[in-house]
XYZ file of N, CA and C in Angstrom:
696
model
N -37.237 26.058 -23.429
C -37.407 27.172 -24.360
C -36.667 28.409 -23.857
N -36.779 28.685 -22.542
C -36.111 29.838 -21.971
C -34.602 29.722 -22.114
N -34.083 28.479 -21.869
C -32.642 28.257 -21.987
C -32.167 28.514 -23.407
N -32.933 28.046 -24.410
C -32.556 28.243 -25.805
C -32.524 29.721 -26.159
N -33.460 30.506 -25.615
C -33.477 31.940 -25.884
C -32.241 32.605 -25.298
N -31.857 32.157 -24.098
C -30.666 32.727 -23.456
C -29.421 32.409 -24.270
N -29.312 31.155 -24.748
C -28.161 30.751 -25.552
C -28.105 31.551 -26.849
N -29.248 31.711 -27.506
C -29.287 32.468 -28.760
C -28.871 33.912 -28.536
N -29.362 34.514 -27.445
C -29.015 35.892 -27.138
C -27.531 36.014 -26.834
N -26.982 35.038 -26.111
C -25.562 35.072 -25.763
C -24.687 35.035 -27.007
N -25.056 34.187 -27.964
C -24.287 34.098 -29.202
C -24.380 35.395 -29.998
N -25.586 35.987 -30.035
C -25.762 37.228 -30.799
C -24.917 38.347 -30.213
N -24.972 38.478 -28.893
C -24.236 39.563 -28.239
C -22.743 39.322 -28.300
N -22.331 38.085 -28.026
C -20.910 37.790 -27.953
C -20.212 37.928 -29.287
N -20.790 37.334 -30.327
C -20.127 37.355 -31.616
C -20.519 38.563 -32.450
N -21.600 39.219 -32.092
C -22.010 40.413 -32.812
C -21.642 41.667 -32.078
N -21.206 41.528 -30.821
C -20.830 42.661 -29.970
C -22.001 43.614 -29.774
N -23.234 43.162 -30.092
C -24.443 43.984 -29.968
C -24.295 45.300 -30.715
N -23.676 45.210 -31.906
C -23.428 46.360 -32.793
C -22.295 47.216 -32.275
N -22.200 47.449 -30.969
C -21.056 48.149 -30.391
C -21.087 47.908 -28.897
N -19.965 48.109 -28.220
C -19.917 47.884 -26.787
C -20.823 48.852 -26.045
N -21.119 49.983 -26.628
C -21.963 50.970 -25.979
C -23.407 50.496 -25.875
N -23.824 49.629 -26.768
C -25.212 49.176 -26.761
C -25.400 47.868 -25.991
N -24.356 47.390 -25.314
C -24.467 46.173 -24.527
C -25.367 46.380 -23.316
N -26.002 45.312 -22.877
C -26.764 45.359 -21.643
C -25.784 45.442 -20.474
N -26.314 45.703 -19.283
C -25.462 45.819 -18.097
C -24.707 44.512 -17.847
N -25.395 43.371 -18.029
C -24.753 42.083 -17.812
C -23.652 41.824 -18.837
N -23.935 42.168 -20.095
C -22.937 41.953 -21.144
C -21.721 42.856 -20.943
N -21.971 44.087 -20.502
C -20.855 44.986 -20.214
C -20.000 44.434 -19.093
N -20.655 43.836 -18.091
C -19.923 43.248 -16.979
C -19.043 42.099 -17.458
N -19.587 41.253 -18.328
C -18.818 40.138 -18.882
C -17.667 40.635 -19.757
N -17.950 41.695 -20.510
C -16.925 42.277 -21.376
C -15.779 42.841 -20.539
N -16.121 43.552 -19.461
C -15.096 44.108 -18.587
C -14.310 42.999 -17.894
N -14.994 41.924 -17.529
C -14.316 40.794 -16.901
C -13.311 40.169 -17.865
N -13.709 40.072 -19.145
C -12.803 39.515 -20.145
C -11.593 40.426 -20.340
N -11.812 41.723 -20.305
C -10.690 42.660 -20.451
C -9.738 42.545 -19.261
N -10.271 42.249 -18.080
C -9.414 42.065 -16.905
C -8.560 40.816 -17.059
N -9.146 39.763 -17.626
C -8.385 38.538 -17.895
C -7.266 38.832 -18.888
N -7.580 39.619 -19.916
C -6.572 39.989 -20.905
C -5.421 40.745 -20.234
N -5.770 41.670 -19.354
C -4.761 42.454 -18.639
C -3.865 41.548 -17.802
N -4.474 40.618 -17.060
C -3.701 39.693 -16.231
C -2.802 38.809 -17.087
N -3.333 38.343 -18.212
C -2.563 37.478 -19.105
C -1.335 38.198 -19.644
N -1.498 39.468 -19.990
C -0.379 40.239 -20.524
C 0.688 40.487 -19.460
N 0.238 40.707 -18.226
C 1.200 40.914 -17.144
C 1.995 39.635 -16.877
N 1.302 38.496 -16.873
C 1.969 37.219 -16.623
C 2.911 36.839 -17.764
N 2.588 37.324 -18.983
C 3.436 37.021 -20.139
C 4.832 37.611 -19.983
N 4.945 38.616 -19.112
C 6.249 39.252 -18.874
C 7.091 38.477 -17.870
N 6.469 37.526 -17.165
C 7.182 36.752 -16.161
C 7.821 35.510 -16.788
N 8.691 34.887 -16.032
C 9.315 33.651 -16.503
C 8.313 32.509 -16.422
N 8.543 31.481 -17.206
C 7.659 30.323 -17.217
C 7.588 29.685 -15.834
N 8.716 29.602 -15.152
C 8.760 29.002 -13.818
C 7.910 29.790 -12.837
N 7.963 31.110 -12.930
C 7.191 31.964 -12.037
C 5.695 31.828 -12.303
N 5.328 31.775 -13.576
C 3.917 31.625 -13.951
C 3.379 30.298 -13.437
N 4.145 29.238 -13.609
C 3.715 27.917 -13.166
C 3.563 27.861 -11.645
N 4.477 28.500 -10.935
C 4.405 28.518 -9.474
C 3.169 29.272 -8.996
N 2.902 30.412 -9.615
C 1.737 31.211 -9.239
C 0.432 30.490 -9.571
N 0.406 29.807 -10.716
C -0.797 29.079 -11.129
C -1.110 27.951 -10.156
N -0.075 27.232 -9.744
C -0.287 26.119 -8.814
C -0.775 26.615 -7.452
N -0.225 27.727 -6.999
C -0.655 28.318 -5.734
C -2.119 28.739 -5.816
N -2.479 29.386 -6.909
C -3.855 29.832 -7.105
C -4.792 28.642 -7.276
N -4.314 27.594 -7.948
C -5.127 26.404 -8.179
C -5.478 25.715 -6.866
N -4.513 25.586 -5.984
C -4.765 24.947 -4.686
C -5.778 25.736 -3.868
N -5.669 27.056 -3.913
C -6.591 27.908 -3.177
C -8.008 27.792 -3.738
N -8.111 27.807 -5.068
C -9.422 27.711 -5.711
C -10.046 26.342 -5.477
N -9.240 25.284 -5.549
C -9.747 23.928 -5.338
C -10.246 23.750 -3.906
N -9.557 24.342 -2.968
C -9.971 24.265 -1.563
C -11.345 24.900 -1.378
N -11.572 26.035 -2.024
C -12.851 26.717 -1.939
C -13.951 25.886 -2.608
N -13.624 25.283 -3.742
C -14.597 24.452 -4.438
C -15.030 23.267 -3.576
N -14.085 22.670 -2.885
C -14.408 21.530 -2.020
C -15.345 21.954 -0.893
N -15.127 23.157 -0.366
C -16.007 23.677 0.677
C -17.430 23.856 0.154
N -17.529 24.152 -1.137
C -18.838 24.357 -1.761
C -19.465 23.055 -2.232
N -18.773 21.938 -1.954
C -19.341 20.629 -2.272
C -18.913 20.026 -3.588
N -18.018 20.685 -4.312
C -17.587 20.167 -5.616
C -16.604 19.017 -5.455
N -16.718 18.047 -6.362
C -15.819 16.904 -6.418
C -15.466 16.647 -7.882
N -14.271 16.100 -8.152
C -13.938 15.797 -9.551
C -14.831 14.684 -10.082
N -15.176 14.767 -11.358
C -15.962 13.705 -11.980
C -15.170 12.396 -11.927
N -15.864 11.264 -11.788
C -15.166 9.973 -11.755
C -14.218 9.813 -12.947
N -12.999 9.420 -12.649
C -12.006 9.236 -13.698
C -11.218 10.482 -14.043
N -11.604 11.630 -13.483
C -10.904 12.886 -13.747
C -9.787 13.107 -12.726
N -8.776 13.901 -13.063
C -7.723 14.229 -12.098
C -8.288 15.019 -10.921
N -7.459 15.266 -9.923
C -7.884 16.030 -8.760
C -8.297 17.442 -9.173
N -9.076 18.099 -8.321
C -9.489 19.467 -8.608
C -8.275 20.381 -8.732
N -7.258 20.147 -7.883
C -6.053 20.974 -7.936
C -5.359 20.858 -9.293
N -5.233 19.630 -9.797
C -4.561 19.396 -11.077
C -5.355 19.997 -12.238
N -6.663 19.797 -12.209
C -7.497 20.342 -13.271
C -7.492 21.870 -13.263
N -7.587 22.451 -12.071
C -7.585 23.904 -11.956
C -6.253 24.487 -12.424
N -5.178 23.799 -12.122
C -3.853 24.264 -12.538
C -3.755 24.293 -14.064
N -4.245 23.239 -14.705
C -4.240 23.179 -16.174
C -5.073 24.321 -16.748
N -6.233 24.543 -16.165
C -7.133 25.600 -16.617
C -6.466 26.971 -16.507
N -5.828 27.249 -15.385
C -5.211 28.559 -15.176
C -4.016 28.783 -16.096
N -3.218 27.744 -16.315
C -2.075 27.878 -17.223
C -2.547 28.211 -18.640
N -3.644 27.614 -19.056
C -4.199 27.925 -20.372
C -4.794 29.336 -20.398
N -5.455 29.687 -19.321
C -6.114 30.989 -19.241
C -5.124 32.133 -19.383
N -3.935 31.958 -18.866
C -2.967 33.046 -18.850
C -1.850 32.887 -19.882
N -2.069 32.042 -20.886
C -1.089 31.870 -21.954
C -1.497 32.686 -23.166
N -0.550 33.345 -23.789
C -0.879 34.110 -24.989
C 0.245 34.034 -26.011
N -0.118 34.334 -27.246
C 0.823 34.364 -28.352
C 0.601 35.669 -29.095
N 1.573 36.555 -29.054
C 1.368 37.887 -29.609
C 0.355 38.625 -28.758
N -0.697 39.112 -29.378
C -1.744 39.857 -28.688
C -2.972 38.996 -28.426
N -2.877 37.707 -28.742
C -4.044 36.835 -28.714
C -3.783 35.630 -27.818
N -4.813 35.122 -27.134
C -4.608 33.972 -26.245
C -4.263 32.698 -27.005
N -3.447 31.851 -26.380
C -3.151 30.555 -26.982
C -4.368 29.639 -26.916
N -5.223 29.896 -25.946
C -6.432 29.086 -25.775
C -7.634 29.991 -25.514
N -8.777 29.611 -26.083
C -10.036 30.263 -25.771
C -10.791 29.319 -24.836
N -11.261 29.844 -23.712
C -11.862 29.003 -22.686
C -13.333 29.329 -22.475
N -14.080 28.321 -22.067
C -15.482 28.513 -21.747
C -15.893 27.628 -20.589
N -16.819 28.099 -19.793
C -17.310 27.338 -18.640
C -18.831 27.240 -18.697
N -19.346 26.079 -18.357
C -20.790 25.896 -18.322
C -21.195 25.030 -17.144
N -22.333 25.319 -16.565
C -22.895 24.502 -15.496
C -24.329 24.140 -15.845
N -24.796 23.035 -15.295
C -26.178 22.608 -15.502
C -26.558 21.642 -14.399
N -27.835 21.579 -14.097
C -28.352 20.710 -13.047
C -29.447 19.814 -13.615
N -29.385 18.536 -13.252
C -30.392 17.577 -13.699
C -30.430 16.405 -12.722
N -31.448 15.588 -12.845
C -31.541 14.422 -11.965
C -30.461 13.407 -12.291
N -30.129 13.308 -13.576
C -29.087 12.388 -14.017
C -27.816 13.163 -14.349
N -26.669 12.686 -13.866
C -25.413 13.402 -14.075
C -25.041 13.487 -15.554
N -25.374 12.469 -16.340
C -25.059 12.487 -17.772
C -25.799 13.615 -18.478
N -27.065 13.803 -18.099
C -27.864 14.872 -18.699
C -27.322 16.235 -18.297
N -26.947 16.358 -17.018
C -26.380 17.618 -16.530
C -25.073 17.919 -17.246
N -24.258 16.913 -17.450
C -22.972 17.097 -18.123
C -23.174 17.538 -19.569
N -24.142 16.936 -20.244
C -24.415 17.284 -21.638
C -24.808 18.753 -21.766
N -25.692 19.212 -20.892
C -26.135 20.609 -20.948
C -25.022 21.558 -20.514
N -24.223 21.140 -19.542
C -23.112 21.973 -19.091
C -22.099 22.170 -20.216
N -21.855 21.112 -20.971
C -20.921 21.190 -22.089
C -21.442 22.136 -23.171
N -22.747 22.072 -23.437
C -23.346 22.969 -24.423
C -23.241 24.420 -23.957
N -23.487 24.657 -22.688
C -23.380 26.006 -22.134
C -21.937 26.510 -22.160
N -20.989 25.595 -21.969
C -19.579 25.978 -22.012
C -19.179 26.439 -23.405
N -19.734 25.802 -24.430
C -19.440 26.200 -25.809
C -20.000 27.588 -26.100
N -21.152 27.884 -25.517
C -21.724 29.212 -25.693
C -20.819 30.255 -25.038
N -20.354 29.968 -23.824
C -19.482 30.923 -23.142
C -18.151 31.060 -23.865
N -17.649 29.974 -24.435
C -16.400 30.039 -25.191
C -16.563 30.980 -26.381
N -17.708 30.867 -27.065
C -17.979 31.775 -28.182
C -18.018 33.209 -27.693
N -18.604 33.414 -26.514
C -18.649 34.748 -25.939
C -17.273 35.286 -25.633
N -16.428 34.435 -25.050
C -15.063 34.847 -24.722
C -14.292 35.234 -25.980
N -14.494 34.478 -27.054
C -13.824 34.786 -28.313
C -14.298 36.124 -28.863
N -15.611 36.336 -28.821
C -16.153 37.597 -29.307
C -15.667 38.784 -28.509
N -15.668 38.648 -27.191
C -15.215 39.738 -26.330
C -13.707 39.976 -26.489
N -12.968 38.912 -26.729
C -11.523 39.033 -26.931
C -11.224 39.917 -28.131
N -11.892 39.644 -29.246
C -11.684 40.424 -30.453
C -12.203 41.845 -30.256
N -13.363 41.969 -29.604
C -13.935 43.288 -29.369
C -12.999 44.165 -28.542
N -12.353 43.561 -27.551
C -11.422 44.318 -26.707
C -10.226 44.803 -27.509
N -9.715 43.944 -28.382
C -8.579 44.329 -29.221
C -8.946 45.478 -30.147
N -10.136 45.387 -30.737
C -10.582 46.420 -31.669
C -10.836 47.730 -30.932
N -11.403 47.634 -29.735
C -11.722 48.834 -28.963
C -10.469 49.608 -28.572
N -9.463 48.893 -28.118
C -8.263 49.568 -27.640
C -7.252 49.848 -28.733
N -7.348 49.082 -29.833
C -6.335 49.210 -30.870
C -4.985 48.767 -30.334
N -3.917 49.068 -31.049
C -2.564 48.770 -30.583
C -1.685 49.951 -30.931
N -0.428 49.819 -30.661
C 0.497 50.915 -30.954
C 0.574 51.202 -32.446
N 0.264 50.211 -33.277
C 0.361 50.381 -34.731
C -0.994 50.464 -35.421
N -2.060 50.077 -34.724
C -3.374 50.022 -35.354
C -4.449 50.674 -34.491
N -5.338 51.403 -35.126
C -6.550 51.880 -34.474
C -7.678 51.706 -35.479
N -8.914 51.596 -34.969
C -10.039 51.274 -35.837
C -11.049 52.409 -35.857
N -11.442 52.803 -37.052
C -12.440 53.848 -37.209
C -13.814 53.292 -36.852
N -14.783 54.172 -36.685
C -16.154 53.737 -36.397
C -16.680 52.860 -37.522
N -16.338 53.216 -38.753
C -16.800 52.431 -39.900
C -16.211 51.019 -39.875
N -14.936 50.916 -39.535
C -14.292 49.604 -39.475
C -14.878 48.755 -38.350
N -15.144 49.385 -37.209
C -15.740 48.649 -36.097
C -17.132 48.147 -36.464
N -17.893 48.957 -37.188
C -19.235 48.553 -37.608
C -19.160 47.393 -38.601
N -18.191 47.457 -39.507
C -18.013 46.374 -40.474
C -17.676 45.073 -39.773
N -16.771 45.135 -38.797
C -16.394 43.943 -38.041
C -17.580 43.392 -37.260
N -18.349 44.278 -36.669
C -19.517 43.859 -35.894
C -20.520 43.111 -36.771
N -20.829 43.676 -37.928
C -21.784 43.046 -38.847
C -21.251 41.713 -39.360
N -19.962 41.670 -39.639
C -19.350 40.440 -40.136
C -19.503 39.323 -39.120
N -19.226 39.632 -37.848
C -19.312 38.623 -36.804
C -20.760 38.186 -36.592
N -21.692 39.117 -36.677
C -23.109 38.776 -36.517
C -23.548 37.789 -37.590
N -23.171 38.066 -38.829
C -23.619 37.251 -39.956
C -22.883 35.923 -40.057
N -21.765 35.785 -39.375
C -20.927 34.592 -39.544
C -20.829 33.748 -38.282
N -21.624 34.067 -37.266
C -21.445 33.414 -35.962
C -21.599 31.894 -36.021
N -22.565 31.396 -36.808
C -22.759 29.950 -36.866
C -21.601 29.267 -37.585
N -21.072 29.915 -38.621
C -19.939 29.352 -39.360
C -18.702 29.316 -38.474
N -18.497 30.381 -37.703
C -17.358 30.425 -36.794
C -17.443 29.300 -35.782
N -18.646 29.050 -35.256
C -18.840 27.952 -34.308
C -18.388 26.624 -34.920
N -18.750 26.404 -36.179
C -18.384 25.158 -36.847
C -16.882 25.085 -37.079
N -16.284 26.216 -37.454
C -14.871 26.215 -37.792
C -13.970 26.057 -36.558
N -14.454 26.494 -35.400
C -13.669 26.288 -34.179
C -13.489 24.798 -33.943
N -14.549 24.039 -34.264
C -14.458 22.584 -34.237
C -14.261 21.991 -32.856
N -13.296 21.092 -32.754
C -13.105 20.300 -31.543
C -12.656 21.157 -30.368
N -13.246 20.904 -29.228
C -12.812 21.541 -27.993
C -12.341 20.458 -27.028
N -11.518 20.853 -26.093
C -10.957 19.916 -25.125
C -11.484 20.236 -23.731
N -11.942 19.219 -23.031
C -12.396 19.415 -21.657
C -11.173 19.481 -20.747
N -11.035 20.574 -20.018
C -9.883 20.746 -19.130
C -10.270 20.646 -17.661
N -11.580 20.685 -17.385
C -12.019 20.549 -16.001
C -13.457 20.056 -15.955
N -13.703 19.055 -15.090
C -15.045 18.526 -14.864
C -15.242 18.296 -13.377
N -16.338 18.795 -12.834
C -16.633 18.593 -11.423
C -18.136 18.498 -11.229
N -18.546 17.938 -10.105
C -19.970 17.811 -9.821
C -20.218 17.983 -8.326
N -21.466 18.264 -8.004
C -21.883 18.295 -6.608
C -23.372 17.988 -6.540
N -23.780 17.441 -5.406
C -25.167 17.098 -5.196
C -25.934 18.330 -4.722
N -27.083 18.559 -5.333
C -27.972 19.655 -4.938
C -29.349 19.034 -4.689
N -29.606 18.668 -3.448
C -30.841 17.958 -3.127
C -30.855 16.605 -3.795
N -31.874 16.375 -4.597
C -31.979 15.103 -5.312
C -31.400 15.185 -6.724
N -30.789 16.314 -7.056
C -30.221 16.503 -8.392
C -28.692 16.586 -8.325
N -28.083 16.595 -9.502
C -26.634 16.722 -9.613
C -26.295 17.942 -10.465
N -25.434 18.790 -9.954
C -24.957 19.939 -10.720
C -23.568 19.617 -11.264
N -23.380 19.856 -12.531
C -22.102 19.570 -13.190
C -21.510 20.863 -13.738
N -20.227 21.019 -13.560
C -19.500 22.162 -14.101
C -18.433 21.644 -15.068
N -18.403 22.214 -16.263
C -17.439 21.805 -17.282
C -16.701 23.036 -17.794
N -15.392 22.940 -17.910
C -14.585 23.990 -18.521
C -13.881 23.407 -19.734
N -13.987 24.117 -20.854
C -13.424 23.610 -22.096
C -12.419 24.596 -22.688
N -11.633 24.096 -23.608
C -10.575 24.898 -24.230
C -10.562 24.663 -25.734
N -10.379 25.743 -26.487
C -10.212 25.654 -27.940
C -8.877 26.291 -28.307
N -8.237 25.755 -29.308
C -6.946 26.276 -29.737
C -7.084 27.715 -30.229
N -6.239 28.606 -29.720
C -6.316 30.010 -30.084
C -6.047 30.264 -31.552
N -5.110 29.541 -32.140
C -4.802 29.735 -33.552
C -5.959 29.287 -34.447
N -6.623 28.191 -34.053
C -7.783 27.729 -34.810
C -8.914 28.751 -34.716
N -9.104 29.293 -33.520
C -10.147 30.301 -33.315
C -9.843 31.561 -34.114
N -8.588 31.945 -34.112
C -8.164 33.125 -34.874
C -8.401 32.915 -36.369
N -8.017 31.744 -36.841
C -8.192 31.430 -38.267
C -9.674 31.410 -38.643
N -10.523 30.946 -37.711
C -11.959 30.906 -37.974
C -12.503 32.301 -38.215
N -12.040 33.258 -37.430
C -12.483 34.641 -37.589
C -11.960 35.235 -38.892
N -10.686 35.059 -39.154
C -10.065 35.659 -40.335
C -10.598 35.070 -41.638
N -11.101 33.844 -41.583
C -11.612 33.205 -42.799
C -12.951 33.789 -43.244
N -13.563 34.602 -42.390
C -14.887 35.153 -42.695
C -14.840 36.365 -43.627
N -13.667 36.940 -43.827
C -13.555 38.161 -44.624
C -13.584 37.851 -46.117
N -14.276 38.709 -46.863
C -14.311 38.569 -48.314
C -13.066 39.222 -48.910
N -12.883 39.049 -50.213
C -11.685 39.564 -50.875
C -11.603 41.086 -50.789
N -12.741 41.771 -50.881
C -12.711 43.229 -50.825
C -12.549 43.761 -49.397
N -12.515 42.840 -48.419
C -12.266 43.225 -47.027
C -10.861 42.831 -46.577
N -10.015 42.524 -47.557
C -8.681 42.027 -47.243
C -7.877 43.020 -46.396
N -8.013 44.296 -46.672
C -7.262 45.299 -45.923
C -7.631 45.276 -44.436
N -8.922 45.183 -44.157
C -9.385 45.139 -42.768
C -8.995 43.816 -42.122
N -9.064 42.754 -42.900
C -8.657 41.444 -42.387
C -7.194 41.462 -41.972
N -6.350 41.988 -42.846
C -4.917 42.048 -42.548
C -4.642 42.917 -41.317
N -5.422 43.968 -41.180
C -5.256 44.867 -40.041
C -5.604 44.152 -38.736
N -6.707 43.398 -38.749
C -7.110 42.650 -37.560
C -6.094 41.564 -37.243
N -5.600 40.901 -38.276
C -4.602 39.850 -38.061
C -3.332 40.432 -37.441
N -2.923 41.599 -37.922
C -1.742 42.245 -37.359
C -1.965 42.605 -35.894
N -3.167 43.083 -35.582
C -3.498 43.414 -34.203
C -3.416 42.178 -33.315
N -3.939 41.066 -33.803
C -3.911 39.824 -33.033
C -2.499 39.323 -32.781
N -1.643 39.497 -33.782
C -0.292 38.919 -33.709
C 0.736 39.856 -33.091
N 0.412 41.153 -32.997
C 1.392 42.111 -32.522
C 1.805 41.810 -31.090
N 3.081 41.794 -30.847
C 3.602 41.516 -29.506
C 3.468 42.733 -28.624
N 3.227 42.446 -27.322
C 3.160 43.531 -26.355
C 4.559 44.043 -26.058
N 4.692 45.337 -25.952
C 6.005 45.919 -25.622
C 6.222 45.864 -24.118
């Protein structure tokens, strides 16, 4: 019951932005700021060559995988090495198209006596975090605006209410997600599983834009332009 309440709250805050970023809890603000840092890093890497990005990702992946192994993590049976999975995850994390990520990512962990049960719950938690990442991504764009677009308080409130009322539909429209990383470790007599998933950025973008009514077309077009605008 407690877990379900946490998941429900996460979806409300992430996709509803808690009415505004100012009304977020301390934890939600921390997650929001973390997402903005990822956005900043992604934009900086977008200025580099593909070869340079790939080299940096592989270096970071090896370092992260080494730390995970020290913490007892191992790849799930049948999965690629931790280094390979981490590299795929990082390349997706730092890829963008226009002002929007090519992939929306989510991570979930869970512990249970049976690894299958832990994996199932971890996957569900990853979908919740993915929804959060998508919500924070849009919120960050709206908060900062772009060189061509800025959002009034009224427009931000309209977007917030729209996302709150449409969160379940957006979840359905995002549809299929891809597992990009799976790992496990033993914790006493239980197994902890970590799952990282990826959703197509264009599908996620379309899911959001499809929520606007005909009389909101102007705001919809404005948000779409913000998402697609290239960084200078």
